[in-house]
mmCIF file with all atom_site columns, C-alpha atoms in Angstrom:
data_model
loop_
_atom_site.group_PDB
_atom_site.id
_atom_site.type_symbol
_atom_site.label_atom_id
_atom_site.label_alt_id
_atom_site.label_comp_id
_atom_site.label_asym_id
_atom_site.label_entity_id
_atom_site.label_seq_id
_atom_site.pdbx_PDB_ins_code
_atom_site.Cartn_x
_atom_site.Cartn_y
_atom_site.Cartn_z
_atom_site.occupancy
_atom_site.B_iso_or_equiv
_atom_site.pdbx_formal_charge
_atom_site.auth_seq_id
_atom_site.auth_comp_id
_atom_site.auth_asym_id
_atom_site.auth_atom_id
_atom_site.pdbx_PDB_model_num
ATOM 1   C CA . MET I 1 1   ? -5.402  5.174   36.780  1.00 0.00 ? 1   MET I CA 1
ATOM 2   C CA . SER I 1 2   ? -8.653  3.301   37.470  1.00 0.00 ? 2   SER I CA 1
ATOM 3   C CA . ILE I 1 3   ? -11.690 4.193   35.391  1.00 0.00 ? 3   ILE I CA 1
ATOM 4   C CA . LYS I 1 4   ? -13.751 4.973   38.511  1.00 0.00 ? 4   LYS I CA 1
ATOM 5   C CA . PHE I 1 5   ? -11.410 7.855   39.416  1.00 0.00 ? 5   PHE I CA 1
ATOM 6   C CA . LEU I 1 6   ? -11.866 9.588   36.090  1.00 0.00 ? 6   LEU I CA 1
ATOM 7   C CA . ALA I 1 7   ? -14.367 12.329  35.373  1.00 0.00 ? 7   ALA I CA 1
ATOM 8   C CA . GLU I 1 8   ? -17.614 10.900  34.027  1.00 0.00 ? 8   GLU I CA 1
ATOM 9   C CA . ASP I 1 9   ? -17.154 12.514  30.618  1.00 0.00 ? 9   ASP I CA 1
ATOM 10  C CA . ASP I 1 10  ? -13.709 10.923  30.263  1.00 0.00 ? 10  ASP I CA 1
ATOM 11  C CA . ARG I 1 11  ? -14.787 7.410   31.108  1.00 0.00 ? 11  ARG I CA 1
ATOM 12  C CA . PRO I 1 12  ? -16.078 6.383   27.652  1.00 0.00 ? 12  PRO I CA 1
ATOM 13  C CA . ARG I 1 13  ? -12.856 7.497   25.992  1.00 0.00 ? 13  ARG I CA 1
ATOM 14  C CA . GLU I 1 14  ? -10.717 5.748   28.596  1.00 0.00 ? 14  GLU I CA 1
ATOM 15  C CA . LYS I 1 15  ? -12.885 2.643   28.375  1.00 0.00 ? 15  LYS I CA 1
ATOM 16  C CA . PHE I 1 16  ? -12.455 2.686   24.589  1.00 0.00 ? 16  PHE I CA 1
ATOM 17  C CA . LEU I 1 17  ? -8.669  2.743   25.007  1.00 0.00 ? 17  LEU I CA 1
ATOM 18  C CA . LEU I 1 18  ? -8.538  0.143   27.772  1.00 0.00 ? 18  LEU I CA 1
ATOM 19  C CA . LYS I 1 19  ? -11.147 -2.350  26.583  1.00 0.00 ? 19  LYS I CA 1
ATOM 20  C CA . GLY I 1 20  ? -11.823 -1.554  22.926  1.00 0.00 ? 20  GLY I CA 1
ATOM 21  C CA . ARG I 1 21  ? -14.764 -0.141  21.012  1.00 0.00 ? 21  ARG I CA 1
ATOM 22  C CA . ASN I 1 22  ? -16.915 -3.251  21.411  1.00 0.00 ? 22  ASN I CA 1
ATOM 23  C CA . SER I 1 23  ? -17.019 -2.732  25.179  1.00 0.00 ? 23  SER I CA 1
ATOM 24  C CA . LEU I 1 24  ? -18.891 0.577   24.898  1.00 0.00 ? 24  LEU I CA 1
ATOM 25  C CA . SER I 1 25  ? -22.646 0.921   25.188  1.00 0.00 ? 25  SER I CA 1
ATOM 26  C CA . ASP I 1 26  ? -24.629 2.938   22.647  1.00 0.00 ? 26  ASP I CA 1
ATOM 27  C CA . SER I 1 27  ? -24.905 5.828   25.087  1.00 0.00 ? 27  SER I CA 1
ATOM 28  C CA . GLU I 1 28  ? -21.145 5.807   25.670  1.00 0.00 ? 28  GLU I CA 1
ATOM 29  C CA . LEU I 1 29  ? -20.477 5.889   21.938  1.00 0.00 ? 29  LEU I CA 1
ATOM 30  C CA . LEU I 1 30  ? -22.847 8.800   21.497  1.00 0.00 ? 30  LEU I CA 1
ATOM 31  C CA . ALA I 1 31  ? -21.250 10.563  24.462  1.00 0.00 ? 31  ALA I CA 1
ATOM 32  C CA . ILE I 1 32  ? -17.854 10.381  22.762  1.00 0.00 ? 32  ILE I CA 1
ATOM 33  C CA . ILE I 1 33  ? -19.346 11.884  19.604  1.00 0.00 ? 33  ILE I CA 1
ATOM 34  C CA . MET I 1 34  ? -20.851 14.782  21.574  1.00 0.00 ? 34  MET I CA 1
ATOM 35  C CA . GLY I 1 35  ? -17.741 15.356  23.646  1.00 0.00 ? 35  GLY I CA 1
ATOM 36  C CA . SER I 1 36  ? -19.480 16.811  26.696  1.00 0.00 ? 36  SER I CA 1
ATOM 37  C CA . GLY I 1 37  ? -22.801 16.995  28.495  1.00 0.00 ? 37  GLY I CA 1
ATOM 38  C CA . SER I 1 38  ? -24.685 19.902  30.042  1.00 0.00 ? 38  SER I CA 1
ATOM 39  C CA . ARG I 1 39  ? -24.478 21.669  33.400  1.00 0.00 ? 39  ARG I CA 1
ATOM 40  C CA . ASP I 1 40  ? -26.917 19.184  34.861  1.00 0.00 ? 40  ASP I CA 1
ATOM 41  C CA . GLU I 1 41  ? -25.957 15.993  33.064  1.00 0.00 ? 41  GLU I CA 1
ATOM 42  C CA . THR I 1 42  ? -22.833 14.183  32.017  1.00 0.00 ? 42  THR I CA 1
ATOM 43  C CA . ALA I 1 43  ? -22.323 13.357  28.375  1.00 0.00 ? 43  ALA I CA 1
ATOM 44  C CA . VAL I 1 44  ? -23.315 9.744   29.052  1.00 0.00 ? 44  VAL I CA 1
ATOM 45  C CA . GLU I 1 45  ? -26.514 10.760  30.813  1.00 0.00 ? 45  GLU I CA 1
ATOM 46  C CA . LEU I 1 46  ? -27.406 13.182  28.033  1.00 0.00 ? 46  LEU I CA 1
ATOM 47  C CA . ALA I 1 47  ? -26.693 10.534  25.410  1.00 0.00 ? 47  ALA I CA 1
ATOM 48  C CA . ARG I 1 48  ? -28.873 8.053   27.278  1.00 0.00 ? 48  ARG I CA 1
ATOM 49  C CA . LYS I 1 49  ? -31.752 10.551  27.284  1.00 0.00 ? 49  LYS I CA 1
ATOM 50  C CA . ILE I 1 50  ? -31.399 11.265  23.543  1.00 0.00 ? 50  ILE I CA 1
ATOM 51  C CA . LEU I 1 51  ? -31.343 7.567   22.659  1.00 0.00 ? 51  LEU I CA 1
ATOM 52  C CA . ALA I 1 52  ? -34.312 6.826   24.913  1.00 0.00 ? 52  ALA I CA 1
ATOM 53  C CA . SER I 1 53  ? -36.341 9.376   22.939  1.00 0.00 ? 53  SER I CA 1
ATOM 54  C CA . VAL I 1 54  ? -35.907 7.230   19.804  1.00 0.00 ? 54  VAL I CA 1
ATOM 55  C CA . ASP I 1 55  ? -36.332 3.845   21.512  1.00 0.00 ? 55  ASP I CA 1
ATOM 56  C CA . ASN I 1 56  ? -32.560 3.351   21.475  1.00 0.00 ? 56  ASN I CA 1
ATOM 57  C CA . ASN I 1 57  ? -32.631 2.937   17.720  1.00 0.00 ? 57  ASN I CA 1
ATOM 58  C CA . TRP I 1 58  ? -29.836 4.440   15.611  1.00 0.00 ? 58  TRP I CA 1
ATOM 59  C CA . HIS I 1 59  ? -32.012 4.457   12.511  1.00 0.00 ? 59  HIS I CA 1
ATOM 60  C CA . GLN I 1 60  ? -34.624 6.521   14.298  1.00 0.00 ? 60  GLN I CA 1
ATOM 61  C CA . LEU I 1 61  ? -31.971 8.853   15.643  1.00 0.00 ? 61  LEU I CA 1
ATOM 62  C CA . SER I 1 62  ? -30.724 9.485   12.104  1.00 0.00 ? 62  SER I CA 1
ATOM 63  C CA . LEU I 1 63  ? -34.173 10.848  11.218  1.00 0.00 ? 63  LEU I CA 1
ATOM 64  C CA . LEU I 1 64  ? -33.888 13.697  13.721  1.00 0.00 ? 64  LEU I CA 1
ATOM 65  C CA . THR I 1 65  ? -33.019 17.062  12.253  1.00 0.00 ? 65  THR I CA 1
ATOM 66  C CA . ILE I 1 66  ? -30.504 19.523  13.682  1.00 0.00 ? 66  ILE I CA 1
ATOM 67  C CA . LYS I 1 67  ? -33.453 21.445  15.073  1.00 0.00 ? 67  LYS I CA 1
ATOM 68  C CA . ASP I 1 68  ? -34.808 18.300  16.739  1.00 0.00 ? 68  ASP I CA 1
ATOM 69  C CA . LEU I 1 69  ? -31.469 17.548  18.353  1.00 0.00 ? 69  LEU I CA 1
ATOM 70  C CA . THR I 1 70  ? -30.933 21.066  19.681  1.00 0.00 ? 70  THR I CA 1
ATOM 71  C CA . LYS I 1 71  ? -34.174 20.773  21.652  1.00 0.00 ? 71  LYS I CA 1
ATOM 72  C CA . PHE I 1 72  ? -32.262 18.655  24.160  1.00 0.00 ? 72  PHE I CA 1
ATOM 73  C CA . LYS I 1 73  ? -30.695 20.781  26.868  1.00 0.00 ? 73  LYS I CA 1
ATOM 74  C CA . GLY I 1 74  ? -26.951 20.749  26.423  1.00 0.00 ? 74  GLY I CA 1
ATOM 75  C CA . VAL I 1 75  ? -27.065 20.074  22.677  1.00 0.00 ? 75  VAL I CA 1
ATOM 76  C CA . GLY I 1 76  ? -26.139 23.073  20.560  1.00 0.00 ? 76  GLY I CA 1
ATOM 77  C CA . GLU I 1 77  ? -25.618 23.209  16.838  1.00 0.00 ? 77  GLU I CA 1
ATOM 78  C CA . VAL I 1 78  ? -22.038 21.953  17.068  1.00 0.00 ? 78  VAL I CA 1
ATOM 79  C CA . LYS I 1 79  ? -23.022 18.803  18.969  1.00 0.00 ? 79  LYS I CA 1
ATOM 80  C CA . ALA I 1 80  ? -26.065 18.270  16.763  1.00 0.00 ? 80  ALA I CA 1
ATOM 81  C CA . ILE I 1 81  ? -23.939 18.507  13.626  1.00 0.00 ? 81  ILE I CA 1
ATOM 82  C CA . SER I 1 82  ? -21.396 16.096  15.142  1.00 0.00 ? 82  SER I CA 1
ATOM 83  C CA . ILE I 1 83  ? -24.163 13.556  15.804  1.00 0.00 ? 83  ILE I CA 1
ATOM 84  C CA . ALA I 1 84  ? -25.662 13.967  12.325  1.00 0.00 ? 84  ALA I CA 1
ATOM 85  C CA . THR I 1 85  ? -22.217 13.691  10.713  1.00 0.00 ? 85  THR I CA 1
ATOM 86  C CA . ALA I 1 86  ? -21.379 10.456  12.548  1.00 0.00 ? 86  ALA I CA 1
ATOM 87  C CA . LEU I 1 87  ? -24.704 8.935   11.520  1.00 0.00 ? 87  LEU I CA 1
ATOM 88  C CA . GLU I 1 88  ? -24.183 9.995   7.908   1.00 0.00 ? 88  GLU I CA 1
ATOM 89  C CA . ILE I 1 89  ? -20.744 8.363   7.887   1.00 0.00 ? 89  ILE I CA 1
ATOM 90  C CA . GLY I 1 90  ? -22.364 5.190   9.183   1.00 0.00 ? 90  GLY I CA 1
ATOM 91  C CA . ARG I 1 91  ? -25.001 5.348   6.465   1.00 0.00 ? 91  ARG I CA 1
ATOM 92  C CA . ARG I 1 92  ? -22.417 5.775   3.715   1.00 0.00 ? 92  ARG I CA 1
ATOM 93  C CA . ARG I 1 93  ? -20.268 2.981   5.118   1.00 0.00 ? 93  ARG I CA 1
ATOM 94  C CA . ALA I 1 94  ? -23.235 0.619   5.158   1.00 0.00 ? 94  ALA I CA 1
ATOM 95  C CA . SER I 1 95  ? -24.000 1.426   1.523   1.00 0.00 ? 95  SER I CA 1
ATOM 96  C CA . GLN I 1 96  ? -20.491 0.641   0.318   1.00 0.00 ? 96  GLN I CA 1
ATOM 97  C CA . GLU I 1 97  ? -19.185 -2.779  -0.576  1.00 0.00 ? 97  GLU I CA 1
ATOM 98  C CA . ILE I 1 98  ? -16.103 -4.028  1.216   1.00 0.00 ? 98  ILE I CA 1
ATOM 99  C CA . PRO I 1 99  ? -13.277 -3.818  -1.342  1.00 0.00 ? 99  PRO I CA 1
ATOM 100 C CA . GLU I 1 100 ? -11.974 -7.205  -2.379  1.00 0.00 ? 100 GLU I CA 1
ATOM 101 C CA . LYS I 1 101 ? -8.362  -7.807  -1.387  1.00 0.00 ? 101 LYS I CA 1
ATOM 102 C CA . PRO I 1 102 ? -6.171  -9.121  -4.220  1.00 0.00 ? 102 PRO I CA 1
ATOM 103 C CA . GLN I 1 103 ? -5.044  -12.713 -3.757  1.00 0.00 ? 103 GLN I CA 1
ATOM 104 C CA . ILE I 1 104 ? -1.504  -13.859 -4.494  1.00 0.00 ? 104 ILE I CA 1
ATOM 105 C CA . SER I 1 105 ? -1.348  -17.277 -6.132  1.00 0.00 ? 105 SER I CA 1
ATOM 106 C CA . SER I 1 106 ? 1.939   -16.966 -8.043  1.00 0.00 ? 106 SER I CA 1
ATOM 107 C CA . SER I 1 107 ? 5.108   -14.931 -8.207  1.00 0.00 ? 107 SER I CA 1
ATOM 108 C CA . ASN I 1 108 ? 3.661   -13.073 -11.193 1.00 0.00 ? 108 ASN I CA 1
ATOM 109 C CA . ASP I 1 109 ? 0.712   -11.911 -9.090  1.00 0.00 ? 109 ASP I CA 1
ATOM 110 C CA . ALA I 1 110 ? 3.151   -10.340 -6.639  1.00 0.00 ? 110 ALA I CA 1
ATOM 111 C CA . TYR I 1 111 ? 5.215   -8.883  -9.472  1.00 0.00 ? 111 TYR I CA 1
ATOM 112 C CA . GLN I 1 112 ? 2.178   -7.223  -11.036 1.00 0.00 ? 112 GLN I CA 1
ATOM 113 C CA . ILE I 1 113 ? 1.544   -5.419  -7.745  1.00 0.00 ? 113 ILE I CA 1
ATOM 114 C CA . LEU I 1 114 ? 5.126   -4.467  -6.954  1.00 0.00 ? 114 LEU I CA 1
ATOM 115 C CA . LYS I 1 115 ? 6.444   -3.504  -10.384 1.00 0.00 ? 115 LYS I CA 1
ATOM 116 C CA . PHE I 1 116 ? 4.627   -0.160  -10.241 1.00 0.00 ? 116 PHE I CA 1
ATOM 117 C CA . HIS I 1 117 ? 6.600   0.676   -7.097  1.00 0.00 ? 117 HIS I CA 1
ATOM 118 C CA . LEU I 1 118 ? 10.000  -0.691  -8.040  1.00 0.00 ? 118 LEU I CA 1
ATOM 119 C CA . ALA I 1 119 ? 10.552  -1.220  -11.758 1.00 0.00 ? 119 ALA I CA 1
ATOM 120 C CA . ASP I 1 120 ? 11.621  2.272   -12.815 1.00 0.00 ? 120 ASP I CA 1
ATOM 121 C CA . LEU I 1 121 ? 13.665  3.382   -9.792  1.00 0.00 ? 121 LEU I CA 1
ATOM 122 C CA . ARG I 1 122 ? 17.308  4.423   -10.077 1.00 0.00 ? 122 ARG I CA 1
ATOM 123 C CA . THR I 1 123 ? 18.136  3.460   -6.470  1.00 0.00 ? 123 THR I CA 1
ATOM 124 C CA . GLU I 1 124 ? 17.300  0.289   -4.586  1.00 0.00 ? 124 GLU I CA 1
ATOM 125 C CA . GLU I 1 125 ? 14.276  0.029   -2.357  1.00 0.00 ? 125 GLU I CA 1
ATOM 126 C CA . PHE I 1 126 ? 12.990  -2.846  -0.250  1.00 0.00 ? 126 PHE I CA 1
ATOM 127 C CA . TRP I 1 127 ? 9.234   -3.493  -0.098  1.00 0.00 ? 127 TRP I CA 1
ATOM 128 C CA . ALA I 1 128 ? 6.994   -6.103  1.463   1.00 0.00 ? 128 ALA I CA 1
ATOM 129 C CA . ILE I 1 129 ? 3.524   -7.481  0.853   1.00 0.00 ? 129 ILE I CA 1
ATOM 130 C CA . PHE I 1 130 ? 1.756   -8.762  3.954   1.00 0.00 ? 130 PHE I CA 1
ATOM 131 C CA . LEU I 1 131 ? -0.863  -11.487 3.501   1.00 0.00 ? 131 LEU I CA 1
ATOM 132 C CA . ASN I 1 132 ? -3.524  -13.288 5.512   1.00 0.00 ? 132 ASN I CA 1
ATOM 133 C CA . GLN I 1 133 ? -4.082  -17.057 5.694   1.00 0.00 ? 133 GLN I CA 1
ATOM 134 C CA . SER I 1 134 ? -5.849  -16.985 2.324   1.00 0.00 ? 134 SER I CA 1
ATOM 135 C CA . ASN I 1 135 ? -2.847  -15.259 0.730   1.00 0.00 ? 135 ASN I CA 1
ATOM 136 C CA . LYS I 1 136 ? -4.893  -12.095 0.291   1.00 0.00 ? 136 LYS I CA 1
ATOM 137 C CA . VAL I 1 137 ? -3.040  -8.798  0.489   1.00 0.00 ? 137 VAL I CA 1
ATOM 138 C CA . ILE I 1 138 ? -3.716  -6.905  3.697   1.00 0.00 ? 138 ILE I CA 1
ATOM 139 C CA . HIS I 1 139 ? -0.902  -4.345  3.511   1.00 0.00 ? 139 HIS I CA 1
ATOM 140 C CA . ILE I 1 140 ? 1.954   -3.182  1.285   1.00 0.00 ? 140 ILE I CA 1
ATOM 141 C CA . SER I 1 141 ? 4.797   -1.030  2.509   1.00 0.00 ? 141 SER I CA 1
ATOM 142 C CA . GLN I 1 142 ? 8.199   0.343   1.627   1.00 0.00 ? 142 GLN I CA 1
ATOM 143 C CA . LEU I 1 143 ? 10.700  -0.663  4.303   1.00 0.00 ? 143 LEU I CA 1
ATOM 144 C CA . THR I 1 144 ? 13.967  0.885   3.184   1.00 0.00 ? 144 THR I CA 1
ATOM 145 C CA . GLN I 1 145 ? 15.422  3.130   0.531   1.00 0.00 ? 145 GLN I CA 1
ATOM 146 C CA . GLY I 1 146 ? 19.088  2.539   -0.177  1.00 0.00 ? 146 GLY I CA 1
ATOM 147 C CA . GLY I 1 147 ? 21.852  3.698   -2.413  1.00 0.00 ? 147 GLY I CA 1
ATOM 148 C CA . ILE I 1 148 ? 22.620  2.775   -5.981  1.00 0.00 ? 148 ILE I CA 1
ATOM 149 C CA . ASN I 1 149 ? 23.954  -0.672  -5.117  1.00 0.00 ? 149 ASN I CA 1
ATOM 150 C CA . GLN I 1 150 ? 22.157  -1.936  -2.048  1.00 0.00 ? 150 GLN I CA 1
ATOM 151 C CA . SER I 1 151 ? 19.187  -1.578  0.276   1.00 0.00 ? 151 SER I CA 1
ATOM 152 C CA . ILE I 1 152 ? 19.428  -3.401  3.600   1.00 0.00 ? 152 ILE I CA 1
ATOM 153 C CA . VAL I 1 153 ? 16.214  -4.202  5.436   1.00 0.00 ? 153 VAL I CA 1
ATOM 154 C CA . ASP I 1 154 ? 15.850  -4.209  9.222   1.00 0.00 ? 154 ASP I CA 1
ATOM 155 C CA . ILE I 1 155 ? 14.222  -7.573  9.946   1.00 0.00 ? 155 ILE I CA 1
ATOM 156 C CA . ARG I 1 156 ? 12.778  -6.248  13.207  1.00 0.00 ? 156 ARG I CA 1
ATOM 157 C CA . ILE I 1 157 ? 10.838  -3.555  11.349  1.00 0.00 ? 157 ILE I CA 1
ATOM 158 C CA . LEU I 1 158 ? 9.661   -6.079  8.772   1.00 0.00 ? 158 LEU I CA 1
ATOM 159 C CA . PHE I 1 159 ? 8.149   -8.378  11.381  1.00 0.00 ? 159 PHE I CA 1
ATOM 160 C CA . LYS I 1 160 ? 6.792   -5.516  13.468  1.00 0.00 ? 160 LYS I CA 1
ATOM 161 C CA . ASN I 1 161 ? 4.795   -4.520  10.378  1.00 0.00 ? 161 ASN I CA 1
ATOM 162 C CA . ALA I 1 162 ? 3.683   -8.121  9.952   1.00 0.00 ? 162 ALA I CA 1
ATOM 163 C CA . LEU I 1 163 ? 2.501   -8.325  13.566  1.00 0.00 ? 163 LEU I CA 1
ATOM 164 C CA . ASP I 1 164 ? 0.792   -4.922  13.389  1.00 0.00 ? 164 ASP I CA 1
ATOM 165 C CA . HIS I 1 165 ? -1.296  -6.176  10.453  1.00 0.00 ? 165 HIS I CA 1
ATOM 166 C CA . PHE I 1 166 ? -1.814  -9.724  11.782  1.00 0.00 ? 166 PHE I CA 1
ATOM 167 C CA . ALA I 1 167 ? -0.115  -11.144 8.704   1.00 0.00 ? 167 ALA I CA 1
ATOM 168 C CA . THR I 1 168 ? 0.580   -14.857 8.395   1.00 0.00 ? 168 THR I CA 1
ATOM 169 C CA . GLY I 1 169 ? 2.656   -14.580 5.224   1.00 0.00 ? 169 GLY I CA 1
ATOM 170 C CA . ILE I 1 170 ? 5.176   -12.168 3.716   1.00 0.00 ? 170 ILE I CA 1
ATOM 171 C CA . ILE I 1 171 ? 6.497   -11.547 0.226   1.00 0.00 ? 171 ILE I CA 1
ATOM 172 C CA . VAL I 1 172 ? 9.528   -9.279  0.104   1.00 0.00 ? 172 VAL I CA 1
ATOM 173 C CA . ALA I 1 173 ? 11.002  -7.577  -2.932  1.00 0.00 ? 173 ALA I CA 1
ATOM 174 C CA . HIS I 1 174 ? 13.716  -5.188  -3.956  1.00 0.00 ? 174 HIS I CA 1
ATOM 175 C CA . ASN I 1 175 ? 14.844  -3.768  -7.270  1.00 0.00 ? 175 ASN I CA 1
ATOM 176 C CA . HIS I 1 176 ? 18.115  -3.951  -9.170  1.00 0.00 ? 176 HIS I CA 1
ATOM 177 C CA . PRO I 1 177 ? 18.454  -0.689  -11.108 1.00 0.00 ? 177 PRO I CA 1
ATOM 178 C CA . SER I 1 178 ? 21.376  -2.234  -13.006 1.00 0.00 ? 178 SER I CA 1
ATOM 179 C CA . GLY I 1 179 ? 18.987  -4.652  -14.716 1.00 0.00 ? 179 GLY I CA 1
ATOM 180 C CA . ASN I 1 180 ? 20.894  -7.680  -13.414 1.00 0.00 ? 180 ASN I CA 1
ATOM 181 C CA . LEU I 1 181 ? 18.494  -10.303 -12.034 1.00 0.00 ? 181 LEU I CA 1
ATOM 182 C CA . LYS I 1 182 ? 21.188  -12.466 -10.428 1.00 0.00 ? 182 LYS I CA 1
ATOM 183 C CA . PRO I 1 183 ? 20.864  -12.472 -6.602  1.00 0.00 ? 183 PRO I CA 1
ATOM 184 C CA . SER I 1 184 ? 23.881  -11.135 -4.755  1.00 0.00 ? 184 SER I CA 1
ATOM 185 C CA . SER I 1 185 ? 25.349  -12.929 -1.752  1.00 0.00 ? 185 SER I CA 1
ATOM 186 C CA . GLU I 1 186 ? 23.694  -10.262 0.420   1.00 0.00 ? 186 GLU I CA 1
ATOM 187 C CA . ASP I 1 187 ? 20.333  -10.944 -1.232  1.00 0.00 ? 187 ASP I CA 1
ATOM 188 C CA . ILE I 1 188 ? 20.669  -14.630 -0.427  1.00 0.00 ? 188 ILE I CA 1
ATOM 189 C CA . HIS I 1 189 ? 21.839  -13.934 3.123   1.00 0.00 ? 189 HIS I CA 1
ATOM 190 C CA . ILE I 1 190 ? 19.004  -11.542 4.005   1.00 0.00 ? 190 ILE I CA 1
ATOM 191 C CA . THR I 1 191 ? 16.453  -13.939 2.512   1.00 0.00 ? 191 THR I CA 1
ATOM 192 C CA . LYS I 1 192 ? 17.763  -16.724 4.737   1.00 0.00 ? 192 LYS I CA 1
ATOM 193 C CA . LYS I 1 193 ? 17.612  -14.477 7.829   1.00 0.00 ? 193 LYS I CA 1
ATOM 194 C CA . ILE I 1 194 ? 14.038  -13.406 7.075   1.00 0.00 ? 194 ILE I CA 1
ATOM 195 C CA . LYS I 1 195 ? 12.954  -17.005 6.545   1.00 0.00 ? 195 LYS I CA 1
ATOM 196 C CA . GLU I 1 196 ? 14.553  -18.105 9.822   1.00 0.00 ? 196 GLU I CA 1
ATOM 197 C CA . ALA I 1 197 ? 12.920  -15.260 11.747  1.00 0.00 ? 197 ALA I CA 1
ATOM 198 C CA . GLY I 1 198 ? 9.584   -16.101 10.154  1.00 0.00 ? 198 GLY I CA 1
ATOM 199 C CA . VAL I 1 199 ? 9.807   -19.701 11.332  1.00 0.00 ? 199 VAL I CA 1
ATOM 200 C CA . LEU I 1 200 ? 10.268  -18.503 14.919  1.00 0.00 ? 200 LEU I CA 1
ATOM 201 C CA . MET I 1 201 ? 7.283   -16.155 14.660  1.00 0.00 ? 201 MET I CA 1
ATOM 202 C CA . ASN I 1 202 ? 5.062   -18.483 12.621  1.00 0.00 ? 202 ASN I CA 1
ATOM 203 C CA . ILE I 1 203 ? 4.975   -15.982 9.762   1.00 0.00 ? 203 ILE I CA 1
ATOM 204 C CA . GLN I 1 204 ? 5.959   -17.608 6.476   1.00 0.00 ? 204 GLN I CA 1
ATOM 205 C CA . LEU I 1 205 ? 8.253   -16.003 3.937   1.00 0.00 ? 205 LEU I CA 1
ATOM 206 C CA . LEU I 1 206 ? 6.488   -16.943 0.709   1.00 0.00 ? 206 LEU I CA 1
ATOM 207 C CA . ASP I 1 207 ? 8.830   -15.348 -1.798  1.00 0.00 ? 207 ASP I CA 1
ATOM 208 C CA . HIS I 1 208 ? 11.530  -12.789 -2.452  1.00 0.00 ? 208 HIS I CA 1
ATOM 209 C CA . LEU I 1 209 ? 11.421  -10.982 -5.774  1.00 0.00 ? 209 LEU I CA 1
ATOM 210 C CA . ILE I 1 210 ? 14.212  -9.123  -7.503  1.00 0.00 ? 210 ILE I CA 1
ATOM 211 C CA . ILE I 1 211 ? 12.654  -6.642  -9.900  1.00 0.00 ? 211 ILE I CA 1
ATOM 212 C CA . THR I 1 212 ? 14.208  -4.852  -12.853 1.00 0.00 ? 212 THR I CA 1
ATOM 213 C CA . GLN I 1 213 ? 12.633  -2.452  -15.315 1.00 0.00 ? 213 GLN I CA 1
ATOM 214 C CA . ASN I 1 214 ? 11.013  -5.168  -17.418 1.00 0.00 ? 214 ASN I CA 1
ATOM 215 C CA . SER I 1 215 ? 11.474  -8.479  -15.625 1.00 0.00 ? 215 SER I CA 1
ATOM 216 C CA . TYR I 1 216 ? 11.824  -10.204 -12.264 1.00 0.00 ? 216 TYR I CA 1
ATOM 217 C CA . LEU I 1 217 ? 13.347  -13.180 -10.497 1.00 0.00 ? 217 LEU I CA 1
ATOM 218 C CA . SER I 1 218 ? 11.441  -15.198 -7.908  1.00 0.00 ? 218 SER I CA 1
ATOM 219 C CA . PHE I 1 219 ? 13.391  -16.969 -5.167  1.00 0.00 ? 219 PHE I CA 1
ATOM 220 C CA . ALA I 1 220 ? 10.479  -19.376 -4.751  1.00 0.00 ? 220 ALA I CA 1
ATOM 221 C CA . ASP I 1 221 ? 10.326  -20.236 -8.464  1.00 0.00 ? 221 ASP I CA 1
ATOM 222 C CA . GLU I 1 222 ? 14.107  -20.766 -8.526  1.00 0.00 ? 222 GLU I CA 1
ATOM 223 C CA . ASN I 1 223 ? 14.037  -22.918 -5.361  1.00 0.00 ? 223 ASN I CA 1
ATOM 224 C CA . LEU I 1 224 ? 16.238  -20.435 -3.541  1.00 0.00 ? 224 LEU I CA 1
ATOM 225 C CA . LEU I 1 225 ? 14.089  -20.093 -0.425  1.00 0.00 ? 225 LEU I CA 1
#
């Protein structure tokens, strides 16, 4: 359905979905926060009027009280609180530092992250760390949970996760509850399949760890990749 055939109040939301958040004007963003306009104005028109009253400045808008906001026709307490809440979230976000992503520079770095998830389990699980071009962790996820002896990963799900997070590198890991660090033939086979798939998708398999309760084996360190 074309945007022009949608109700005015639905256009900002549809535009957000079709073109992304950066495509929206300030008034369209505010309209989404309010949800609706008044009898005489659409949400976008009402938002445009509110922003014009503060010279289209978000900082100035944040200074308005609930009482100030409810002076605009079509803005009740609920809408006013929604506006104030969104601005407060923005203020808190701006005051916080962006958390530093851990960087993987060795198999031990990966082990230190994954051992808390895998070391003490009594059944096998398969996990993956997804990394950016700087080898910084952007996502960690459990992919499968198997039986006592094996946990088979679906390579399609692994690379779907990688694509969803725009990863350029992957480190996979699974545990051996038995305490045996020796890779099985299945471990070697699945590692080969993941590496081959990664080559096709330009997503590098950096390592495969086998983790036991107090130790680990790295395929990369053992030249098994």
